[in-house]
Short mmCIF file of C-alpha atoms and ligand atoms in Angstrom, two decimals:
data_model
loop_
_atom_site.label_atom_id
_atom_site.label_comp_id
_atom_site.label_asym_id
_atom_site.label_seq_id
_atom_site.Cartn_x
_atom_site.Cartn_y
_atom_site.Cartn_z
CA MET A 1134 0.00 0.00 0.00
CA PRO A 1135 1.59 3.32 -1.05
CA ALA A 1136 2.22 5.48 2.00
CA THR A 1137 3.70 8.96 1.94
CA LYS A 1138 5.26 10.42 5.02
CA ARG A 1139 3.72 13.75 5.87
CA GLY A 1140 5.67 14.44 9.02
CA SER A 1141 6.58 13.34 12.49
CA LEU A 1142 6.24 15.17 15.78
CA SER A 1143 7.72 14.51 19.16
CA ILE A 1144 5.44 14.35 22.18
CA ARG A 1145 7.19 15.57 25.30
CA SER A 1146 4.73 17.97 26.87
CA GLN A 1147 1.09 18.87 27.20
CA ASP A 1148 1.67 21.53 24.53
CA ASP A 1149 2.98 18.84 22.19
CA VAL A 1150 -0.32 16.98 22.60
CA VAL A 1151 -2.09 20.13 21.42
CA GLY A 1152 0.39 20.34 18.53
CA VAL A 1153 -0.36 16.75 17.50
CA ARG A 1154 -4.08 17.50 17.41
CA GLN A 1155 -3.48 20.55 15.22
CA ALA A 1156 -1.19 18.67 12.81
CA VAL A 1157 -3.65 15.77 12.52
CA ARG A 1158 -6.51 18.21 11.96
CA ARG A 1159 -4.56 19.87 9.13
CA ALA A 1160 -3.74 16.51 7.53
CA ALA A 1161 -7.36 15.34 7.84
CA VAL A 1162 -8.68 18.51 6.21
CA ASP A 1163 -6.01 18.20 3.54
CA ILE A 1164 -6.99 14.72 2.39
CA GLY A 1165 -10.65 15.72 2.43
CA LEU A 1166 -12.08 13.91 5.44
CA ASN A 1167 -15.52 15.21 6.38
CA LEU A 1168 -16.04 17.10 9.63
CA ILE A 1169 -17.16 14.04 11.58
CA ASP A 1170 -14.22 11.90 10.46
CA GLN A 1171 -11.82 14.78 11.11
CA THR A 1172 -13.14 15.06 14.65
CA LYS A 1173 -12.88 11.31 15.17
CA ILE A 1174 -9.25 10.99 14.11
CA VAL A 1175 -8.22 14.16 15.95
CA THR A 1176 -9.84 12.90 19.15
CA ALA A 1177 -8.25 9.45 18.80
CA ALA A 1178 -4.87 11.14 18.20
CA SER A 1179 -5.37 13.25 21.33
CA GLU A 1180 -5.91 10.11 23.43
CA LEU A 1181 -2.89 8.26 22.05
CA ALA A 1182 -0.58 11.26 22.19
CA ARG A 1183 -1.54 11.84 25.82
CA ASN A 1184 -0.96 8.18 26.66
CA ALA A 1185 2.51 8.35 25.10
CA PHE A 1186 3.22 11.49 27.14
CA VAL A 1187 1.67 10.37 30.45
CA TYR A 1188 2.42 6.63 30.51
CA GLY A 1189 5.16 6.22 27.90
CA ARG A 1190 7.44 9.02 29.22
CA GLY A 1191 7.06 10.82 25.91
CA GLY A 1192 7.30 9.54 22.39
CA GLU A 1193 6.55 10.51 18.84
CA VAL A 1194 3.95 10.25 16.13
CA LEU A 1195 4.42 9.58 12.45
CA ILE A 1196 1.74 10.96 10.16
CA GLU A 1197 1.32 9.29 6.75
CA ASP A 1198 -1.00 9.69 3.79
CA LEU A 1199 -2.32 6.43 2.35
CA GLN A 1200 -3.54 5.69 -1.13
CA GLU A 1201 -5.20 2.39 -1.98
CA SER A 1202 -7.17 1.75 -5.17
CA GLY A 1203 -8.15 5.38 -5.42
CA ARG A 1204 -9.09 5.60 -1.76
CA ARG A 1205 -7.33 8.07 0.51
CA GLY A 1206 -6.57 7.64 4.18
CA LEU A 1207 -4.52 8.85 7.09
CA ARG A 1208 -2.29 6.63 9.20
CA LEU A 1209 -0.92 7.69 12.57
CA SER A 1210 1.79 5.69 14.35
CA PHE A 1211 2.44 6.53 17.99
CA GLU A 1212 5.59 5.15 19.50
CA ASP A 1213 7.24 5.46 22.87
CA HIS A 1214 10.06 3.75 24.72
CA GLY A 1215 8.35 3.75 28.09
CA PRO A 1216 7.57 0.85 30.42
CA GLY A 1217 5.24 -0.90 27.98
CA ILE A 1218 1.85 -2.42 28.79
CA PRO A 1219 2.00 -5.69 30.76
CA ASP A 1220 -1.56 -6.78 29.93
CA ILE A 1221 -2.89 -5.29 26.71
CA GLN A 1222 -6.32 -6.85 27.03
CA LYS A 1223 -6.76 -5.34 30.45
CA ALA A 1224 -5.49 -1.94 29.25
CA MET A 1225 -8.01 -2.06 26.39
CA THR A 1226 -10.89 -2.73 28.77
CA ASP A 1227 -13.22 0.24 29.10
CA GLY A 1228 -12.92 1.83 32.49
CA TYR A 1229 -9.50 0.38 33.31
CA THR A 1230 -6.87 2.93 34.25
CA SER A 1231 -3.62 2.57 36.13
CA GLY A 1232 -3.64 6.31 36.62
CA THR A 1233 -6.43 8.78 37.30
CA GLY A 1234 -8.12 8.84 33.89
CA LEU A 1235 -11.48 7.54 32.76
CA GLY A 1236 -9.85 4.44 31.26
CA LEU A 1237 -11.55 5.04 27.92
CA GLY A 1238 -8.65 6.30 25.81
CA LEU A 1239 -7.46 3.08 24.16
CA GLY A 1240 -10.94 1.63 23.65
CA GLY A 1241 -12.21 5.00 22.46
CA ALA A 1242 -9.34 5.44 20.00
CA LYS A 1243 -10.10 1.97 18.58
CA ARG A 1244 -13.79 2.77 18.11
CA LEU A 1245 -12.95 6.13 16.51
CA SER A 1246 -10.63 4.52 13.93
CA ASP A 1247 -11.16 2.21 10.95
CA GLU A 1248 -8.08 0.17 11.81
CA PHE A 1249 -6.31 -0.14 15.14
CA GLN A 1250 -3.18 -2.07 16.05
CA ILE A 1251 -1.32 -2.07 19.32
CA PHE A 1252 2.09 -3.59 20.07
CA SER A 1253 3.76 -3.41 23.42
CA GLU A 1254 6.65 -5.03 25.18
CA GLU A 1255 7.30 -4.67 28.87
CA GLY A 1256 10.36 -2.54 29.45
CA ALA A 1257 10.70 -1.67 25.76
CA GLY A 1258 7.78 0.54 24.85
CA THR A 1259 4.47 0.80 23.08
CA ARG A 1260 3.38 1.36 19.50
CA VAL A 1261 -0.17 2.11 18.44
CA VAL A 1262 -1.12 2.50 14.78
CA ILE A 1263 -4.51 3.82 13.69
CA THR A 1264 -5.96 4.46 10.25
CA ARG A 1265 -8.94 6.46 9.10
CA TRP A 1266 -10.13 6.11 5.50
CA LYS A 1267 -11.96 8.76 3.58
CA SER A 1268 -15.55 7.57 3.30
CA MET B 1140 48.23 61.88 42.58
CA LYS B 1141 51.17 62.77 40.36
CA GLN B 1142 52.41 59.25 40.67
CA GLU B 1143 49.35 58.05 38.76
CA ASN B 1144 50.80 59.56 35.58
CA PHE B 1145 53.49 56.94 35.55
CA THR B 1146 51.33 53.89 35.98
CA PRO B 1147 51.20 51.49 33.02
CA SER B 1148 48.56 52.31 30.49
CA SER B 1149 46.54 49.20 31.27
CA ARG B 1150 45.69 50.79 34.63
CA SER B 1151 43.06 53.35 33.82
CA ARG B 1152 42.92 56.70 35.56
CA LEU B 1153 39.21 56.83 35.02
CA PRO B 1154 38.29 55.40 38.45
CA GLU B 1155 40.30 57.98 40.33
CA ILE B 1156 38.85 60.84 38.30
CA LEU B 1157 35.29 59.54 38.62
CA ILE B 1158 35.52 59.17 42.38
CA ARG B 1159 37.19 62.53 42.94
CA GLU B 1160 34.87 64.49 40.65
CA GLN B 1161 31.56 62.75 41.22
CA SER B 1162 29.71 65.79 42.55
CA SER B 1163 30.82 68.09 39.74
CA LEU B 1164 30.01 65.38 37.20
CA LEU B 1165 26.53 65.02 38.64
CA ALA B 1166 25.98 68.76 38.60
CA ASP B 1167 27.06 69.00 34.94
CA TRP B 1168 24.91 66.04 33.97
CA ILE B 1169 21.78 67.36 35.69
CA GLU B 1170 22.33 70.69 34.01
CA SER B 1171 22.56 69.14 30.56
CA LEU B 1172 19.59 66.90 31.29
CA SER B 1173 17.52 69.93 32.27
CA ALA B 1174 18.63 71.77 29.15
CA SER B 1175 17.82 68.93 26.74
CA ALA B 1176 14.77 67.64 28.56
CA GLY B 1177 12.43 70.42 27.48
CA GLY B 1178 9.22 68.49 26.74
CA ARG B 1179 11.02 65.17 26.18
CA THR B 1180 11.04 63.87 29.72
CA GLY B 1181 8.49 61.24 28.75
CA SER B 1182 6.49 59.91 31.66
CA ARG B 1183 9.43 60.24 34.02
CA SER B 1184 9.30 63.49 35.96
CA ARG B 1185 12.28 65.81 36.01
CA GLN B 1186 12.73 65.18 39.69
CA GLN B 1187 12.82 61.42 39.15
CA LEU B 1188 15.34 61.91 36.36
CA HIS B 1189 17.63 63.86 38.67
CA GLU B 1190 17.22 61.24 41.35
CA ASP B 1191 18.14 58.54 38.80
CA ALA B 1192 21.22 60.53 37.81
CA ARG B 1193 22.32 60.93 41.41
CA THR B 1194 21.93 57.22 42.18
CA PHE B 1195 23.74 56.27 38.98
CA VAL B 1196 26.76 58.46 39.71
CA THR B 1197 27.00 57.16 43.28
CA ALA B 1198 26.77 53.53 42.11
CA LEU B 1199 29.31 54.23 39.38
CA ALA B 1200 31.82 55.68 41.84
CA ARG B 1201 31.29 52.68 44.07
CA GLY B 1202 31.70 50.27 41.16
CA VAL B 1203 34.96 51.72 39.83
CA GLN B 1204 36.33 51.93 43.35
CA ASP B 1205 35.79 48.28 44.25
CA GLY B 1206 35.49 46.52 40.94
CA SER B 1207 37.19 46.32 37.61
CA LEU B 1208 36.26 48.15 34.43
CA GLN B 1209 36.48 44.88 32.56
CA ASP B 1210 33.96 42.86 34.50
CA LEU B 1211 30.78 44.83 35.00
CA LYS B 1212 28.89 41.75 36.14
CA SER B 1213 31.10 41.04 39.15
CA SER B 1214 29.74 41.38 42.69
CA GLU B 1215 31.55 44.70 43.18
CA TRP B 1216 29.11 46.14 40.68
CA SER B 1217 26.06 44.72 42.46
CA ARG B 1218 24.88 48.14 43.60
CA MET B 1219 24.95 49.40 40.01
CA HIS B 1220 23.22 46.26 38.88
CA GLU B 1221 20.46 46.77 41.43
CA PHE B 1222 20.00 50.34 40.30
CA LEU B 1223 19.87 49.40 36.60
CA THR B 1224 17.39 46.63 37.35
CA GLU B 1225 15.12 48.97 39.24
CA LEU B 1226 15.47 51.65 36.57
CA SER B 1227 14.69 49.26 33.72
CA ARG B 1228 11.80 47.61 35.52
CA SER B 1229 10.07 50.81 36.55
CA ARG B 1230 10.59 52.25 33.08
CA ALA B 1231 9.28 49.10 31.41
CA GLU B 1232 6.16 49.41 33.52
CA GLU B 1233 5.81 53.07 32.59
CA GLY B 1234 6.04 52.02 28.96
CA THR B 1235 9.32 53.80 28.29
CA SER B 1236 11.27 52.31 25.39
CA PRO B 1237 14.60 50.60 26.13
CA THR B 1238 16.24 53.04 23.74
CA GLU B 1239 15.11 55.96 25.86
CA THR B 1240 16.49 54.31 28.97
CA ALA B 1241 19.83 53.59 27.33
CA THR B 1242 19.89 57.10 25.87
CA PHE B 1243 19.52 58.47 29.37
CA LEU B 1244 22.66 56.61 30.47
CA PHE B 1245 24.53 57.54 27.30
CA SER B 1246 23.83 61.19 27.98
CA PHE B 1247 26.25 60.87 30.89
CA LYS B 1248 29.05 60.64 28.33
CA ARG B 1249 28.82 64.32 27.61
CA PRO B 1250 29.79 65.62 31.09
CA LEU B 1251 32.21 62.72 31.51
CA PHE B 1252 34.05 63.39 28.24
CA GLY B 1253 34.09 67.09 29.04
CA LEU B 1254 35.72 66.39 32.37
CA LEU B 1255 38.29 64.02 30.87
CA LYS B 1256 39.27 66.62 28.27
CA LYS B 1257 39.84 69.14 31.01
CA GLU B 1258 41.74 66.74 33.25
CA LEU B 1259 43.99 65.36 30.52
CA ALA B 1260 44.36 68.49 28.45
CA GLY B 1261 48.10 68.17 27.95
CA GLU B 1262 48.17 64.42 27.40
CA PRO B 1263 46.47 63.52 24.13
CA GLU B 1264 47.45 59.84 24.30
CA ALA B 1265 46.12 59.42 27.83
CA LEU B 1266 43.00 61.31 26.82
CA ALA B 1267 42.38 58.98 23.88
CA GLU B 1268 42.83 55.97 26.09
CA GLU B 1269 40.58 57.19 28.87
CA LEU B 1270 37.91 58.24 26.40
CA TRP B 1271 37.99 54.69 25.14
CA HIS B 1272 37.67 53.29 28.68
CA ALA B 1273 34.83 55.68 29.44
CA THR B 1274 32.96 54.75 26.27
CA ALA B 1275 33.34 51.02 26.93
CA LEU B 1276 32.16 51.50 30.51
CA ILE B 1277 29.03 53.52 29.74
CA ASP B 1278 28.16 51.42 26.69
CA GLY B 1279 28.49 48.27 28.79
CA LEU B 1280 26.11 49.63 31.39
CA GLY B 1281 23.70 50.80 28.69
CA LEU B 1282 23.71 47.33 27.22
CA GLN B 1283 22.88 45.87 30.61
CA THR B 1284 19.78 48.05 30.87
CA THR B 1285 18.60 46.71 27.52
CA GLU B 1286 19.07 43.12 28.66
CA ILE B 1287 17.32 43.77 31.95
CA PHE B 1288 14.59 45.65 30.15
CA GLN B 1289 13.95 42.69 27.88
CA ARG B 1290 13.74 40.33 30.82
CA SER B 1291 11.30 42.51 32.75
CA ARG B 1292 9.31 42.99 29.56
CA GLU B 1293 8.97 39.21 29.25
CA GLU B 1294 7.90 38.99 32.87
CA ILE B 1295 5.25 41.62 32.32
CA ILE B 1296 3.99 39.83 29.21
CA ARG B 1297 3.81 36.52 31.06
CA ARG B 1298 1.85 38.17 33.85
CA GLN B 1299 -0.51 39.80 31.38
CA GLN B 1300 -1.04 36.49 29.61
CA GLN B 1301 -1.95 34.89 32.92
CA GLU B 1302 -4.44 37.67 33.60
CA LEU B 1303 -5.81 37.43 30.09
CA MET B 1304 -6.21 33.69 30.51
CA ASP B 1305 -8.29 34.21 33.62
CA LEU B 1306 -10.27 36.93 31.91
CA SER B 1307 -10.84 35.01 28.72
CA THR B 1308 -13.13 32.60 30.48
CA PRO B 1309 -15.45 34.89 32.36
CA VAL B 1310 -18.31 33.55 34.37
CA VAL B 1311 -21.34 35.51 33.25
CA LYS B 1312 -24.39 36.06 35.39
CA LEU B 1313 -27.29 35.58 32.96
CA TRP B 1314 -30.11 35.95 35.41
CA LYS B 1315 -30.79 35.74 39.11
CA ASP B 1316 -29.51 32.28 40.15
CA ILE B 1317 -28.24 31.46 36.63
CA LEU B 1318 -24.57 31.57 35.63
CA ALA B 1319 -23.00 30.82 32.25
CA LEU B 1320 -19.42 29.78 31.51
CA PRO B 1321 -18.63 30.01 27.81
CA LEU B 1322 -15.48 27.94 27.28
CA ILE B 1323 -13.23 28.88 24.39
CA GLY B 1324 -10.11 27.18 23.14
CA THR B 1325 -7.97 24.26 24.14
CA LEU B 1326 -8.78 22.90 27.55
CA ASP B 1327 -5.30 21.88 28.59
CA SER B 1328 -5.21 20.80 32.17
CA SER B 1329 -3.69 23.85 33.89
CA ARG B 1330 -6.15 26.22 32.29
CA THR B 1331 -9.11 23.93 32.82
CA GLN B 1332 -8.39 23.85 36.52
CA VAL B 1333 -8.43 27.65 36.74
CA VAL B 1334 -11.61 27.89 34.72
CA MET B 1335 -13.51 25.29 36.70
CA GLN B 1336 -12.33 26.78 39.98
CA ASN B 1337 -13.63 30.18 38.84
CA LEU B 1338 -17.01 28.68 38.11
CA LEU B 1339 -17.28 26.99 41.49
CA GLU B 1340 -16.30 30.19 43.26
CA ALA B 1341 -18.86 32.16 41.27
CA ILE B 1342 -21.57 29.65 42.18
CA VAL B 1343 -20.91 30.36 45.83
CA ALA B 1344 -20.56 34.12 45.36
CA HIS B 1345 -23.88 34.45 43.48
CA SER B 1346 -25.69 31.62 45.28
CA ALA B 1347 -26.47 30.30 41.82
CA THR B 1348 -28.68 27.25 41.41
CA ILE B 1349 -27.96 26.62 37.73
CA ALA B 1350 -24.68 26.86 35.85
CA ILE B 1351 -24.55 26.57 32.08
CA ILE B 1352 -21.22 25.35 30.68
CA ASP B 1353 -21.08 26.18 26.99
CA ILE B 1354 -18.50 24.24 24.97
CA THR B 1355 -19.26 25.69 21.51
CA GLY B 1356 -15.75 27.13 21.44
CA VAL B 1357 -13.93 23.95 22.46
CA PRO B 1358 -12.44 22.28 19.37
CA THR B 1359 -11.83 18.80 20.81
CA VAL B 1360 -13.60 16.93 23.57
CA ASP B 1361 -11.49 13.91 24.49
CA THR B 1362 -11.69 11.81 27.64
CA LEU B 1363 -9.61 14.29 29.64
CA VAL B 1364 -11.89 17.21 28.77
CA ALA B 1365 -14.93 15.03 29.45
CA GLN B 1366 -13.49 14.06 32.81
CA HIS B 1367 -12.95 17.73 33.73
CA LEU B 1368 -16.54 18.50 32.76
CA LEU B 1369 -17.91 15.58 34.77
CA LYS B 1370 -15.86 16.56 37.81
CA THR B 1371 -17.10 20.13 37.62
CA VAL B 1372 -20.70 19.02 37.30
CA ALA B 1373 -20.28 16.79 40.36
CA ALA B 1374 -18.60 19.52 42.41
CA ALA B 1375 -21.26 22.07 41.46
CA ARG B 1376 -23.96 19.61 42.46
CA LEU B 1377 -22.37 19.26 45.89
CA MET B 1378 -22.66 23.01 46.22
CA GLY B 1379 -26.33 22.96 45.35
CA ALA B 1380 -26.13 23.98 41.68
CA ASP B 1381 -27.19 21.95 38.65
CA CYS B 1382 -25.12 22.20 35.48
CA ILE B 1383 -26.34 22.23 31.92
CA ILE B 1384 -23.76 21.58 29.20
CA SER B 1385 -24.58 23.39 25.99
CA GLY B 1386 -22.97 23.81 22.61
CA ILE B 1387 -22.37 20.13 21.90
CA ARG B 1388 -22.05 20.06 18.12
CA PRO B 1389 -23.09 16.90 16.21
CA GLN B 1390 -19.54 15.74 15.53
CA ILE B 1391 -18.67 16.19 19.22
CA ALA B 1392 -21.77 14.24 20.28
CA GLN B 1393 -20.67 11.36 18.03
CA THR B 1394 -17.12 11.23 19.32
CA ILE B 1395 -18.31 11.38 22.94
CA ILE B 1396 -20.46 8.33 22.26
CA HIS B 1397 -17.59 6.46 20.55
CA LEU B 1398 -15.32 7.28 23.45
CA GLY B 1399 -17.88 5.69 25.73
CA VAL B 1400 -18.17 8.68 28.04
CA ASP B 1401 -21.41 8.52 29.98
CA LEU B 1402 -23.15 11.89 30.04
CA ALA B 1403 -26.52 10.34 30.92
CA ASP B 1404 -26.62 12.08 34.28
CA VAL B 1405 -25.83 15.46 32.78
CA THR B 1406 -28.39 17.73 31.18
CA THR B 1407 -27.24 18.78 27.72
CA LYS B 1408 -28.64 21.28 25.23
CA ALA B 1409 -27.67 22.13 21.68
CA THR B 1410 -27.27 25.86 22.22
CA LEU B 1411 -26.69 28.28 25.05
CA ALA B 1412 -30.08 29.88 24.28
CA ASP B 1413 -31.85 26.53 24.69
CA ALA B 1414 -30.00 25.95 27.94
CA PHE B 1415 -30.96 29.41 29.20
CA GLN B 1416 -34.64 28.83 28.47
CA LEU B 1417 -34.53 25.53 30.31
CA ALA B 1418 -32.76 27.19 33.23
CA LEU B 1419 -35.40 29.95 33.39
CA ARG B 1420 -38.18 27.37 33.44
CA ARG B 1421 -36.49 25.50 36.25
CA THR B 1422 -35.85 28.55 38.40
CA GLY B 1423 -39.32 29.91 37.71
CA GLY B 1424 -38.02 33.11 36.18
CA PRO B 1425 -39.78 34.89 33.30
CA LEU B 1426 -39.25 33.45 29.84
CA PRO B 1427 -37.53 35.72 27.35
CA ALA B 1428 -40.14 37.80 25.57
CA SER B 1429 -39.17 36.70 22.09
CA THR B 1430 -36.91 34.17 20.45
CA ALA B 1431 -34.94 37.09 19.08
CA SER B 1432 -33.73 37.98 22.54
CA SER B 1433 -32.70 34.44 23.27
CA LYS B 1434 -30.90 34.18 19.93
CA GLN B 1435 -28.69 37.07 20.93
CA LEU B 1436 -27.38 35.02 23.77
CA ALA B 1437 -26.30 32.13 21.59
N1 ADP C 962 1.82 4.29 25.94
C1 ADP C 962 1.54 3.58 27.05
N2 ADP C 962 2.55 3.09 27.82
C2 ADP C 962 2.27 2.41 28.94
N3 ADP C 962 1.03 2.15 29.40
C3 ADP C 962 -0.01 2.63 28.69
C4 ADP C 962 0.18 3.36 27.48
N4 ADP C 962 -1.04 3.69 27.01
C5 ADP C 962 -1.95 3.18 27.86
N5 ADP C 962 -1.34 2.53 28.87
C6 ADP C 962 -2.00 1.84 29.99
O1 ADP C 962 -3.34 1.57 29.61
C7 ADP C 962 -4.23 2.13 30.56
C8 ADP C 962 -5.51 2.54 29.87
O2 ADP C 962 -5.27 3.63 29.00
P1 ADP C 962 -6.47 4.54 28.53
O3 ADP C 962 -7.52 3.64 27.98
O4 ADP C 962 -5.96 5.58 27.64
O5 ADP C 962 -7.04 5.14 29.88
P2 ADP C 962 -6.43 6.27 30.84
O6 ADP C 962 -5.50 7.09 30.03
O7 ADP C 962 -7.62 7.02 31.28
O8 ADP C 962 -5.74 5.55 31.94
C9 ADP C 962 -3.49 3.24 31.19
O9 ADP C 962 -3.99 3.56 32.47
C10 ADP C 962 -2.06 2.67 31.24
O10 ADP C 962 -1.93 1.80 32.33
MG1 MG C 963 -5.48 7.62 28.07
#
């Protein structure tokens, strides 16, 4: 699948989370996502960027344009080198948080995306990749 | 004193001259300030200007006595540094430009050069050298005021931003018992805390029974924003006020549902005007006479 790198941003502060939202919003508008899909991917990105910042000790996001049989999409890959997630299934469970959140970020990001993949290794870090296709 | 003439040229005679002649230097300076100041004193009064000049000359004499001409940032110059800091800060607050402040210090060159010419009349080489020392000294101090000025300017701007931030989310009293909080912009956590705190304080201050939180101006509602909203609603309820959240646009409603955030216990309305009408009904107040008047609120 042809993917074009649009940019990557580091996530080291609360302000960076805001920056990720803005960059994703720009990319979403650029490839022609409608307002609802823009809002969905921006919100999912906000959740994953904050997780990388809060739980992953900071990380980065890669933003890519996708093109597949005339269809356009946006792929976001969040990566950190934090402690990793010991039990992914538990982390994905709605309402579970090891911190003080609502525990809805991972599950919410999955429901807001067309495709969702999560990889994590204890002590090595976490990688979450989401895709939103233009409908 | 004569002995000084035979010291190596690296040892400047400027300190000795400055200390010995400080009162005549000050008198000359104040005179030239008064002469040139006609109408250009800015917001600083003439008396203040003279006071500044006096303090500067005293601090300068102290600096050259204890410290070196080369290192104006050493502790021996601390008194001068204090003075320049105070001068720059008060002038920054008055809105004086850094150029004006530096120009004030540079104007000391005139009496100083005049004095040096008189003192070293028969020694052109020494005169050239001391003029150079004097220029470097006054320029160095002028430069310091610019640096200090910039720092205090940044401080002032930061303070103003903080104030603006508090102001930009005003709690509005819409009616007896009814408050509105129109939220605008990114709800990052530090700001959200301030905003929500303001609302809770206003609820107490106005003994409000209904608070409308309008999120029309909030671009993204993620789980953190939702959590802040839910916490505020719960805290307000403990204080005897019900919250209505208004301004939930269709795309925001959809994402909230996908996120799985439960707003079932919270009253929501599409617009601030709708929320206000509901609030009036609940508090038993009069309904707005026409829809036009309620539209203005939205
Ligand atoms: N990047 C990450 N690194 C380590 N742990 C994570 C990461 N992202 C999520 N987690 C874990 O998954 C849990 C659930 O995350 P999430 O669904 O976003 O809820 P919340 O952020 O409210 O805790 C977190 O509390 C944390 O324990
Ligand atoms: Mg989260």
